[in-house]
Tab-separated table of C-alpha atoms in Angstrom:
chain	number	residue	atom	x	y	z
A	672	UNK	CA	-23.746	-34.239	-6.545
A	673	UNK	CA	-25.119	-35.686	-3.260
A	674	UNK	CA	-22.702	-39.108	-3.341
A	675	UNK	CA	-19.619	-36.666	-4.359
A	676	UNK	CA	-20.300	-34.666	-1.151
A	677	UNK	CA	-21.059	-37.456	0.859
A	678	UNK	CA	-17.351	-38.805	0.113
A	679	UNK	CA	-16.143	-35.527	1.376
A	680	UNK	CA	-18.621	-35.152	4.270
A	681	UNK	CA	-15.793	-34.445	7.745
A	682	UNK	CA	-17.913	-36.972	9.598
A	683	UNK	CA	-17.871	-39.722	7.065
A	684	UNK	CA	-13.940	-39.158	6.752
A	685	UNK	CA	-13.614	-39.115	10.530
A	686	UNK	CA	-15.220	-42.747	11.145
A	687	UNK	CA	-13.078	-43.984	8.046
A	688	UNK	CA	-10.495	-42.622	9.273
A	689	UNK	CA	-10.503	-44.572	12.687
A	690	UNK	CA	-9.245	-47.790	11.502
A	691	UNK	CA	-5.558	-45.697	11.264
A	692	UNK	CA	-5.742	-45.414	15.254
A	693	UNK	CA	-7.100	-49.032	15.805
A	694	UNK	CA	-4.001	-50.631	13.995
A	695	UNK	CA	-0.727	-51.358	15.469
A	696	UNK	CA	0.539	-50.978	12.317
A	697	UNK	CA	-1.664	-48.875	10.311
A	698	UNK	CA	-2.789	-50.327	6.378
A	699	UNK	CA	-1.995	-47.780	3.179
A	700	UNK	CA	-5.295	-47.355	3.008
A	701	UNK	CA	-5.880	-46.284	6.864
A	702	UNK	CA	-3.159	-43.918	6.095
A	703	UNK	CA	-4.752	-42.815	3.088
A	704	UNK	CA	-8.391	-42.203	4.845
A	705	UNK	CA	-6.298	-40.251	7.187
A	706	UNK	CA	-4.977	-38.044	4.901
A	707	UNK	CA	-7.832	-37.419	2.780
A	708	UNK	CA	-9.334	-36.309	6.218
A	709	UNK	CA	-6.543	-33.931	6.638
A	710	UNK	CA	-6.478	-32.371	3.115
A	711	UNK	CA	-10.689	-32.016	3.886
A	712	UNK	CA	-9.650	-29.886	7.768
A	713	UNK	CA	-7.137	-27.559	5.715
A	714	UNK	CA	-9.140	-26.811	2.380
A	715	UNK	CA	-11.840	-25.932	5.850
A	716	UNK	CA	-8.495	-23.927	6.642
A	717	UNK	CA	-9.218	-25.908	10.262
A	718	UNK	CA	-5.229	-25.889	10.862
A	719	UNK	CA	-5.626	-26.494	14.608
A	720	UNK	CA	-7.448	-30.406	13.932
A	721	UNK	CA	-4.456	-30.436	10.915
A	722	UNK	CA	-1.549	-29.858	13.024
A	723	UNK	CA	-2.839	-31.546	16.155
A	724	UNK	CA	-3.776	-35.195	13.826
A	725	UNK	CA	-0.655	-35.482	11.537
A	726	UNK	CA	1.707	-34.849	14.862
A	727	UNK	CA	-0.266	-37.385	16.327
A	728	UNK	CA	0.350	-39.638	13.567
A	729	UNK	CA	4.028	-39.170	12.914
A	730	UNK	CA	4.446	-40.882	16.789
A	731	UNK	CA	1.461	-43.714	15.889
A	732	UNK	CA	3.905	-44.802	12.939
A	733	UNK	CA	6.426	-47.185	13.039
A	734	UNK	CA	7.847	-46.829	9.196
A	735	UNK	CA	9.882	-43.949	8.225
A	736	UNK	CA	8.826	-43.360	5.036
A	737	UNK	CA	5.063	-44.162	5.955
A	738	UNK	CA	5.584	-40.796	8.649
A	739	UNK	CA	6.987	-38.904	6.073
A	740	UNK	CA	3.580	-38.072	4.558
A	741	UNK	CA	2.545	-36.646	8.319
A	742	UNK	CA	5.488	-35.049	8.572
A	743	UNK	CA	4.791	-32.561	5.381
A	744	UNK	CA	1.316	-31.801	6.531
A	745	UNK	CA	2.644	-30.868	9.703
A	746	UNK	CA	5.544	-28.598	8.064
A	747	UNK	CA	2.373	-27.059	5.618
A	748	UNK	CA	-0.210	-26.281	8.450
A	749	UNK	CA	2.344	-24.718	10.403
A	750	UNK	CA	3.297	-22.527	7.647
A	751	UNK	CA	0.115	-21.660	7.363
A	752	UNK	CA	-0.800	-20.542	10.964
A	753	UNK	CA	3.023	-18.789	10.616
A	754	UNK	CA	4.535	-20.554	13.172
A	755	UNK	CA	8.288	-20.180	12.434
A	756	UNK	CA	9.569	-20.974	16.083
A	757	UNK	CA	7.793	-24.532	16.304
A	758	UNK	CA	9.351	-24.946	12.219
A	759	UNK	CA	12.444	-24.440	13.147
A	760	UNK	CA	12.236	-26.916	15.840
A	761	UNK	CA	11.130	-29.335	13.661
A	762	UNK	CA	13.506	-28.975	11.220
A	763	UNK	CA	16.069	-29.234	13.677
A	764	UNK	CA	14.542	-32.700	14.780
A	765	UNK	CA	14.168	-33.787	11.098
A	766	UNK	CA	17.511	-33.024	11.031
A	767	UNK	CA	18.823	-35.430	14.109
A	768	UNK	CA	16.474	-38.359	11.542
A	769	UNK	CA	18.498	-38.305	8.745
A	770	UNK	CA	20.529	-40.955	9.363
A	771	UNK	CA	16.976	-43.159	9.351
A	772	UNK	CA	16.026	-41.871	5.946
A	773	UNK	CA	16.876	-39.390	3.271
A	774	UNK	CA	13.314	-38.371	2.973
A	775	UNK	CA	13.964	-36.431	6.564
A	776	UNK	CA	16.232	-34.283	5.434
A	777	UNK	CA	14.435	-32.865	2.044
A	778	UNK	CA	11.437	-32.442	4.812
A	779	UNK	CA	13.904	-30.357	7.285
A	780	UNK	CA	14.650	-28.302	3.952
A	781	UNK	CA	10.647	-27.562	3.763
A	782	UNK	CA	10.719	-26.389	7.259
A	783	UNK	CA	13.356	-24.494	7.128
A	784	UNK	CA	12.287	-22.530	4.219
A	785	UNK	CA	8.729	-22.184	5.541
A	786	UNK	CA	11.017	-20.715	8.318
A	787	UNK	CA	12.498	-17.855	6.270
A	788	UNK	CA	15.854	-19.258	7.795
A	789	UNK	CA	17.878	-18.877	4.473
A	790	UNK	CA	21.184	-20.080	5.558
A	791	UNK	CA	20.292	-23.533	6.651
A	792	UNK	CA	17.711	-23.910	3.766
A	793	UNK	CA	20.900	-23.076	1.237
A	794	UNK	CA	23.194	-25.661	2.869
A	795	UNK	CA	20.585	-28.419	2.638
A	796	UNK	CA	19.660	-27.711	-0.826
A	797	UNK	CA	23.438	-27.621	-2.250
A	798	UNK	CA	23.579	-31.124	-0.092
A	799	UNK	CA	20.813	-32.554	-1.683
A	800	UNK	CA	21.871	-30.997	-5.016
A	801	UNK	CA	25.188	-33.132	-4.645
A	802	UNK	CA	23.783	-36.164	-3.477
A	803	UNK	CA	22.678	-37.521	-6.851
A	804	UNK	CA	20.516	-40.828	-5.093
A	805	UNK	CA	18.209	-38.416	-3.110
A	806	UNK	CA	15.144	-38.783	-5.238
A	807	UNK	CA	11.986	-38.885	-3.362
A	808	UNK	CA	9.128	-36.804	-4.059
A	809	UNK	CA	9.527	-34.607	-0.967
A	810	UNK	CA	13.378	-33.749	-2.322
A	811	UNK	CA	12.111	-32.610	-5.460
A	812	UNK	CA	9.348	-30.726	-3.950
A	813	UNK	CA	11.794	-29.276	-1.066
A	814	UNK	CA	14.385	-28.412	-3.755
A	815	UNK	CA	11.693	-26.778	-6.078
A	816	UNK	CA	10.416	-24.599	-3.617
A	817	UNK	CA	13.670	-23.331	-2.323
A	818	UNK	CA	14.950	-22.520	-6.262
A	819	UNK	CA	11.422	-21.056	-7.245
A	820	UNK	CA	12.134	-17.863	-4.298
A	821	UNK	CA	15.265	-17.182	-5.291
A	822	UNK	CA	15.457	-13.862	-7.663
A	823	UNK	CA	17.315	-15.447	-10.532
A	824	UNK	CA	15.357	-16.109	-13.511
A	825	UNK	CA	16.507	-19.649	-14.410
A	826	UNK	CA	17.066	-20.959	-10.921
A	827	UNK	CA	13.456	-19.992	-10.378
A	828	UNK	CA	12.401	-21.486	-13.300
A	829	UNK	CA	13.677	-24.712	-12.559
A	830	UNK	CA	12.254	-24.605	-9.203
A	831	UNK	CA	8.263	-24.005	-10.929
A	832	UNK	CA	9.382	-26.986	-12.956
A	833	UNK	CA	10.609	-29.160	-10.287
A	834	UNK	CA	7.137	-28.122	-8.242
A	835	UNK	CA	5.323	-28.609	-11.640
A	836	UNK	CA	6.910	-32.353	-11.607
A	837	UNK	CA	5.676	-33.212	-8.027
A	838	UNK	CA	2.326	-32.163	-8.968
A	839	UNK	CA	1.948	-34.000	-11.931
A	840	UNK	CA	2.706	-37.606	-9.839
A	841	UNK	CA	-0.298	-39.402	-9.181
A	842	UNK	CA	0.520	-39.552	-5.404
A	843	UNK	CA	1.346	-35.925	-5.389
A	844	UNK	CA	-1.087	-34.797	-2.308
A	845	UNK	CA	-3.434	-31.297	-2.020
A	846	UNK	CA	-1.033	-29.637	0.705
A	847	UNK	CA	1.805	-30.081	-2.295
A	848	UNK	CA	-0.592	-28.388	-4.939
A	849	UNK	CA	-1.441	-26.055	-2.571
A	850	UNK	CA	2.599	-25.184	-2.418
A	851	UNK	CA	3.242	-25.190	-5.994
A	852	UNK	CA	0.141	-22.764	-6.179
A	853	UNK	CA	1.571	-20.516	-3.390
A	854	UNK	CA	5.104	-20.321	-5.507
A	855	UNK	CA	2.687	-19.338	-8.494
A	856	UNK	CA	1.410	-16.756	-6.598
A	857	UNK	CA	4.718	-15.505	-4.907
A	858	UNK	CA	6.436	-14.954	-8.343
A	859	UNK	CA	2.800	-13.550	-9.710
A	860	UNK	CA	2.469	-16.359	-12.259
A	861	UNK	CA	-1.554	-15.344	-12.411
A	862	UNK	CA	-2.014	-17.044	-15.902
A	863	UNK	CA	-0.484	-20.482	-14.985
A	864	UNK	CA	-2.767	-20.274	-11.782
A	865	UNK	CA	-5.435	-20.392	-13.547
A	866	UNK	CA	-4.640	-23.581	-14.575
A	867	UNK	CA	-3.248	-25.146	-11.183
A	868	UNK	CA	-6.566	-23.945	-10.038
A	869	UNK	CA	-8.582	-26.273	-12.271
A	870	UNK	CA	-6.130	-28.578	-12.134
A	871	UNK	CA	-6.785	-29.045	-7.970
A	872	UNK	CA	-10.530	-28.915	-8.263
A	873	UNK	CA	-10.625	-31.812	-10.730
A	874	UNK	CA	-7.792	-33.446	-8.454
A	875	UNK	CA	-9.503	-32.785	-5.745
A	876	UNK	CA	-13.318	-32.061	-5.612
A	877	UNK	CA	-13.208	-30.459	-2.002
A	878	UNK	CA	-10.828	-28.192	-2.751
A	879	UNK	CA	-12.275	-23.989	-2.801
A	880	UNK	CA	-9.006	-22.886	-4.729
A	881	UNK	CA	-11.164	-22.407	-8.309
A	882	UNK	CA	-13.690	-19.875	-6.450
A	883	UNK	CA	-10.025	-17.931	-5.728
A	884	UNK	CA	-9.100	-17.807	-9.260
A	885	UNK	CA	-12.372	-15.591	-10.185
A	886	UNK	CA	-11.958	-13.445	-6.899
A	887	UNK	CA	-7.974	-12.882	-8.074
A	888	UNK	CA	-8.690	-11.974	-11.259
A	889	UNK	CA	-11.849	-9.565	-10.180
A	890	UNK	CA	-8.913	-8.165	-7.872
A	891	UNK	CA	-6.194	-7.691	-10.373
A	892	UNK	CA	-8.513	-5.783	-12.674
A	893	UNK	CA	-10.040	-3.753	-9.748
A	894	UNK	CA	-13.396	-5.151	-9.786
A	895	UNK	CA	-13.881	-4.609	-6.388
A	896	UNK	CA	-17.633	-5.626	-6.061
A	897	UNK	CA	-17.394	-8.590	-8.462
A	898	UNK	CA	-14.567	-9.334	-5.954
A	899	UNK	CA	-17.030	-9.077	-2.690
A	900	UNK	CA	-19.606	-11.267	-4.556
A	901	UNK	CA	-16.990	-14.593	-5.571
A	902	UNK	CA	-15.062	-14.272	-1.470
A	903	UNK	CA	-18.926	-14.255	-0.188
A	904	UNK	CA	-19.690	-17.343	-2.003
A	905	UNK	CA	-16.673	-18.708	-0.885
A	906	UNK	CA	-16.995	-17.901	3.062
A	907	UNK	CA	-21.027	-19.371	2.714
A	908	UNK	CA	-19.186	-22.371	1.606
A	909	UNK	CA	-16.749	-22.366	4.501
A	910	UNK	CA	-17.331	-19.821	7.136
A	911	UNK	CA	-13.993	-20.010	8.475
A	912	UNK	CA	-11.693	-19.168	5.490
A	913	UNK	CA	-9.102	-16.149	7.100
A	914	UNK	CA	-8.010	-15.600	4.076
A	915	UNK	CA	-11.420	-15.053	2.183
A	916	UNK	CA	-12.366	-12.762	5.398
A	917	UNK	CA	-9.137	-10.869	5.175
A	918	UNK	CA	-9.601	-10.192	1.464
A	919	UNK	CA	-13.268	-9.596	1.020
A	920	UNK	CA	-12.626	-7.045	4.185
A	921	UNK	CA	-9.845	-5.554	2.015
A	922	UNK	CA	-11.964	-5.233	-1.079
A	923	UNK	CA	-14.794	-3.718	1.481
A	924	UNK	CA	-11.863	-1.051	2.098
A	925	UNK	CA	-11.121	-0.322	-1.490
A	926	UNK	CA	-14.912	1.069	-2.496
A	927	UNK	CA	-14.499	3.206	1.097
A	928	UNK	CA	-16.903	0.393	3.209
A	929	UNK	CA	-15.132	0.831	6.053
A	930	UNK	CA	-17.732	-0.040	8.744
A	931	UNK	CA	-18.459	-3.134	6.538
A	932	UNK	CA	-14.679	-4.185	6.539
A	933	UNK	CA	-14.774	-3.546	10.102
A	934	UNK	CA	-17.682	-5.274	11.257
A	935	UNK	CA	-16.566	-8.268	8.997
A	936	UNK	CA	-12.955	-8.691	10.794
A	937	UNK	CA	-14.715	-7.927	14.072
A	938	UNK	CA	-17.071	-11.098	13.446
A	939	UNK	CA	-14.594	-13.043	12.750
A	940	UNK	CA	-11.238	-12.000	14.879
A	941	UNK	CA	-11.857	-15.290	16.723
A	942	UNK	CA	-10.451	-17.261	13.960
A	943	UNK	CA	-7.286	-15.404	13.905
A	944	UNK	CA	-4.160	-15.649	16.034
A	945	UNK	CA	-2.498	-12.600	17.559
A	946	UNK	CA	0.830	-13.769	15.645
A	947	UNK	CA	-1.981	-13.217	12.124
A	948	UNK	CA	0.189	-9.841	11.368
A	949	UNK	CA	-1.934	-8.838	8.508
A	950	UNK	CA	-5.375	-9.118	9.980
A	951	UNK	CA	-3.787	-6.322	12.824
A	952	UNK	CA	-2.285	-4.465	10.129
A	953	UNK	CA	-5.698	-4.381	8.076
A	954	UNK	CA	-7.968	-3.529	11.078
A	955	UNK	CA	-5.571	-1.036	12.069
A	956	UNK	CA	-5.254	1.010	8.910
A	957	UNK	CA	-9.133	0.441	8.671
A	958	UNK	CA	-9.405	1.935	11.802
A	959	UNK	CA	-7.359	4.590	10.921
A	960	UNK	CA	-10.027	5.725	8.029
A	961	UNK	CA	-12.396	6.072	9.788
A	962	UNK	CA	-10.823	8.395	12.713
A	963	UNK	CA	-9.305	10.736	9.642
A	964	UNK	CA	-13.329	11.125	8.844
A	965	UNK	CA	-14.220	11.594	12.238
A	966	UNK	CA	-11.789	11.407	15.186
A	967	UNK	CA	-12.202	9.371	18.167
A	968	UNK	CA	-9.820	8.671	20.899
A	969	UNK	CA	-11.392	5.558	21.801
A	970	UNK	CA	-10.936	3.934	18.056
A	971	UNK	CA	-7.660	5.712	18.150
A	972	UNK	CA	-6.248	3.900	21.062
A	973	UNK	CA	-7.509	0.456	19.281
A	974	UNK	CA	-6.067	1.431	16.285
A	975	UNK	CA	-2.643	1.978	17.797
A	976	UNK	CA	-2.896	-1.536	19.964
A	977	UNK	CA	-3.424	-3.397	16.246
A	978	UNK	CA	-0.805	-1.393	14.421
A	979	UNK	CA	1.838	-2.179	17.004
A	980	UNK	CA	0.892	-5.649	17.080
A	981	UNK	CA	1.408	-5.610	13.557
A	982	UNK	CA	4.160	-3.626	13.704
A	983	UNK	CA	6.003	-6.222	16.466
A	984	UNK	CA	5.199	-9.459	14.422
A	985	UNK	CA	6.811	-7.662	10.992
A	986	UNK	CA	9.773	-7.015	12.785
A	987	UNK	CA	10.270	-10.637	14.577
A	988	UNK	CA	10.208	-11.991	10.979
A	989	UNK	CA	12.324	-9.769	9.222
A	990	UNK	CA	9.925	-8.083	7.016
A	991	UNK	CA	9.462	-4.120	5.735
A	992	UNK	CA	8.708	-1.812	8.577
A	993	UNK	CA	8.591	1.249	6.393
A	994	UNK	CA	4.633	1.136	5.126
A	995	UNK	CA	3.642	0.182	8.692
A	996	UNK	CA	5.792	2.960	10.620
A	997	UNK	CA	4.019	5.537	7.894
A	998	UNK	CA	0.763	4.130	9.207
A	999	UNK	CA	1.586	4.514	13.116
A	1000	UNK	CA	3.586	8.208	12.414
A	1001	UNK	CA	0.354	8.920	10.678
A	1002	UNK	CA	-2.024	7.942	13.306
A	1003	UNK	CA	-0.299	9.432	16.267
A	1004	UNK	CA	0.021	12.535	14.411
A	1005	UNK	CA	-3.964	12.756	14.001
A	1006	UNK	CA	-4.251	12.958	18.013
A	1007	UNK	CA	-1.788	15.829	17.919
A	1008	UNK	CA	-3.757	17.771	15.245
A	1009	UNK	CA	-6.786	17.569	17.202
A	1010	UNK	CA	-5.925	17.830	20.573
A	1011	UNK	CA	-3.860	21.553	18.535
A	1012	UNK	CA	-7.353	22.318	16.814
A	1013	UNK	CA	-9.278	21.933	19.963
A	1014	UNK	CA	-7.055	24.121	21.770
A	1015	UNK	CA	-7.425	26.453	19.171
A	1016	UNK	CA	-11.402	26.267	19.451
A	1017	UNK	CA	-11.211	26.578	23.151
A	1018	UNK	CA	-9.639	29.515	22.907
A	1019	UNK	CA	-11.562	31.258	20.388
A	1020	UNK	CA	-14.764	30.303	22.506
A	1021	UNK	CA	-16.722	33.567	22.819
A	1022	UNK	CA	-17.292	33.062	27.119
A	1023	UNK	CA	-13.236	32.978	26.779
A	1024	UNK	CA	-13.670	36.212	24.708
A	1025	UNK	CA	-15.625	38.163	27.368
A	1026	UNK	CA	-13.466	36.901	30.191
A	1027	UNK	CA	-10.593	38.531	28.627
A	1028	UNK	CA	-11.945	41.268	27.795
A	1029	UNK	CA	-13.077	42.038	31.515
A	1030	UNK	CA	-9.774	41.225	32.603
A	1031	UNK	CA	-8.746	43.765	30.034
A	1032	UNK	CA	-11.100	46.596	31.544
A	1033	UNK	CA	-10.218	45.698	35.011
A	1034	UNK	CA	-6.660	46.228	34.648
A	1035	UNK	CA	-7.115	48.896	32.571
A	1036	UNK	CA	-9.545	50.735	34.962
A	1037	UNK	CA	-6.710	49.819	37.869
């Protein structure tokens, strides 16, 4: 147990890894070193160290190919801190490198799709789909996960399959198992992730996936505090897992532990960006909960500023606005019951009783 986390230790993998800077033309096995660095920062969910390395790499490179393994870390950790503008750019670069190598485009395909930008992401694919002598790894991968969203049953079949193939390559790297496991997830394949998920942690040792499989399956069943127990085992193990915060915080909402799910996001809102739409949304609504209990204008006011930040990010990316506008109508409308029922109070407030009543006499008197 000791050697196998010694392997996987960050600062063993970041001195190994320095023999990929100190070459002019770095080895396959500096590149690998470098890699298995990188898949260690994102299973940490440390995309920051993720994007900033593999960028860094990509210009270090001289081979095409060689960059093309950089290249799809830096399309994955992007889509993972949801940064569509800098995806787009970089699609639009892998674009201008096709003429280099194939491999560039089925990458610009990846970024593009991470993208949500639908119409450029169809064009490549039925390009690719033509050109019968594209047949890298990252074509099959980029082709599988454009197929697997689509709503048609065998198109998206063939897509799981095509991801299925990538994964089952020797070479086939964590940030691709970690997309085929997303598309599993997307199209609520929770039986075959049950596999994928033992599949990665014998694959790779570092990985925290199989702790997710027992909180997703505590979820789907409703087993809220099995839930909280699994995610807290899994943010002891790494403290800065957003997604294990955001869900545990969510489960914390569903058995009515509001200041718990509160205090939790509060903790932690350092590791999340102000483009992280659902961490606003979920503070926000948690927020809300508590002022419907036992209103406050302060809390209100921070509710509000998380909703709308929420509510701004949705609509810059094209999703639903309908649940979140319930949530804001809702809110506001809280302020205007109380302010009404305070009004009401004031007015019914015996002192306010006797002064009209005086008045009353007095005029009557007059």
């Amino acid at each position: 147990m000791f050697n196998g986390k010694l392997v996987y230790s960050i600062p063993k993998l970041e001195i190994d890894s320095n023999s990929f800077w100190r070459e002019i033309n770095p080895s396959p096995k500096s590149c690998s070193s470098l890699i298995k660095l990188l898949e260690v920062y994102a299973s940490h969910e440390n995309w920051e160290q993720v994007i900033n390395l593999s960028s860094r790499a990509v210009l270090h490179l001289s081979k095409n190919f060689d960059r093309a393994d950089f290249y799809h870390i830096w399309i994955c950790a992007l889509k993972e801190t949801f940064d569509s503008k800098s995806l787009i750019s970089l699609g639009k670069h892998l674009i201008k490198m096709r003429d280099f190598h194939p491999v560039f485009l089925s990458l610009a395909l990846i970024a593009f799709h991470f993208a949500s930008c639908h119409r450029s992401s169809r064009k490549i694919y039925l390009y690719l789909n033509k050109c019968k002598g594209v047949e890298n790894r990252f074509a099959f991968e980029a082709c599988g996960l454009y197929l697997a969203s689509l709503k048609k049953s065998d198109l998206n079949k063939q897509g799981m399959m095509l991801l299925k193939k990538v994964c089952s390559e020797k070479k086939s790297s964590y940030f691709s198992w970690r997309n085929y496991l997303r598309a599993q997830s997307e199209n609520d394949l929770l039986q075959e992730m049950t596999g994928t998920y033992n599949a990665i942690h014998e694959k790779f040792p570092f990985a925290q996936e199989p702790y997710l499989v027992a909180s997703l399956i505590a979820i789907d069943e409703k087993d809220w505090n099995e839930a909280i127990r699994v995610l807290a085992q899994l943010i002891k193990d790494n403290p800065n897992n957003s997604n294990a915060i955001l869900a545990m915080a969510q489960c914390y909402v569903e058995v009515e532990e509001y200041v718990k799910a509160i205090s939790l996001l509060t903790l932690k809102s350092d590791l999340f960006l102000d483009t992280d739409y659902d961490f606003h949304y979920l503070m926000g609504s948690t927020l809300k909960k508590v002022i419907e209990k036992e209103f406050d204008a302060e809390l209100q006011k921070i509710a509000l500023n998380h909703l709308e930040k929420s509510y701004h990010i949705l609509s810059r990316l094209g999703f639903s606005l309908q649940g979140i506008n319930a949530e804001l109508n809702s809110l506001r409308d809280l302020y205007n019951i109380t302010s009404q029922t305070d009004m009401n109070l004031m007015n019914m407030h015996p002192e306010n009783v006797i002064e009209s009543e005086n008045l009353y006499q007095e005029r009557k008197a007059g």
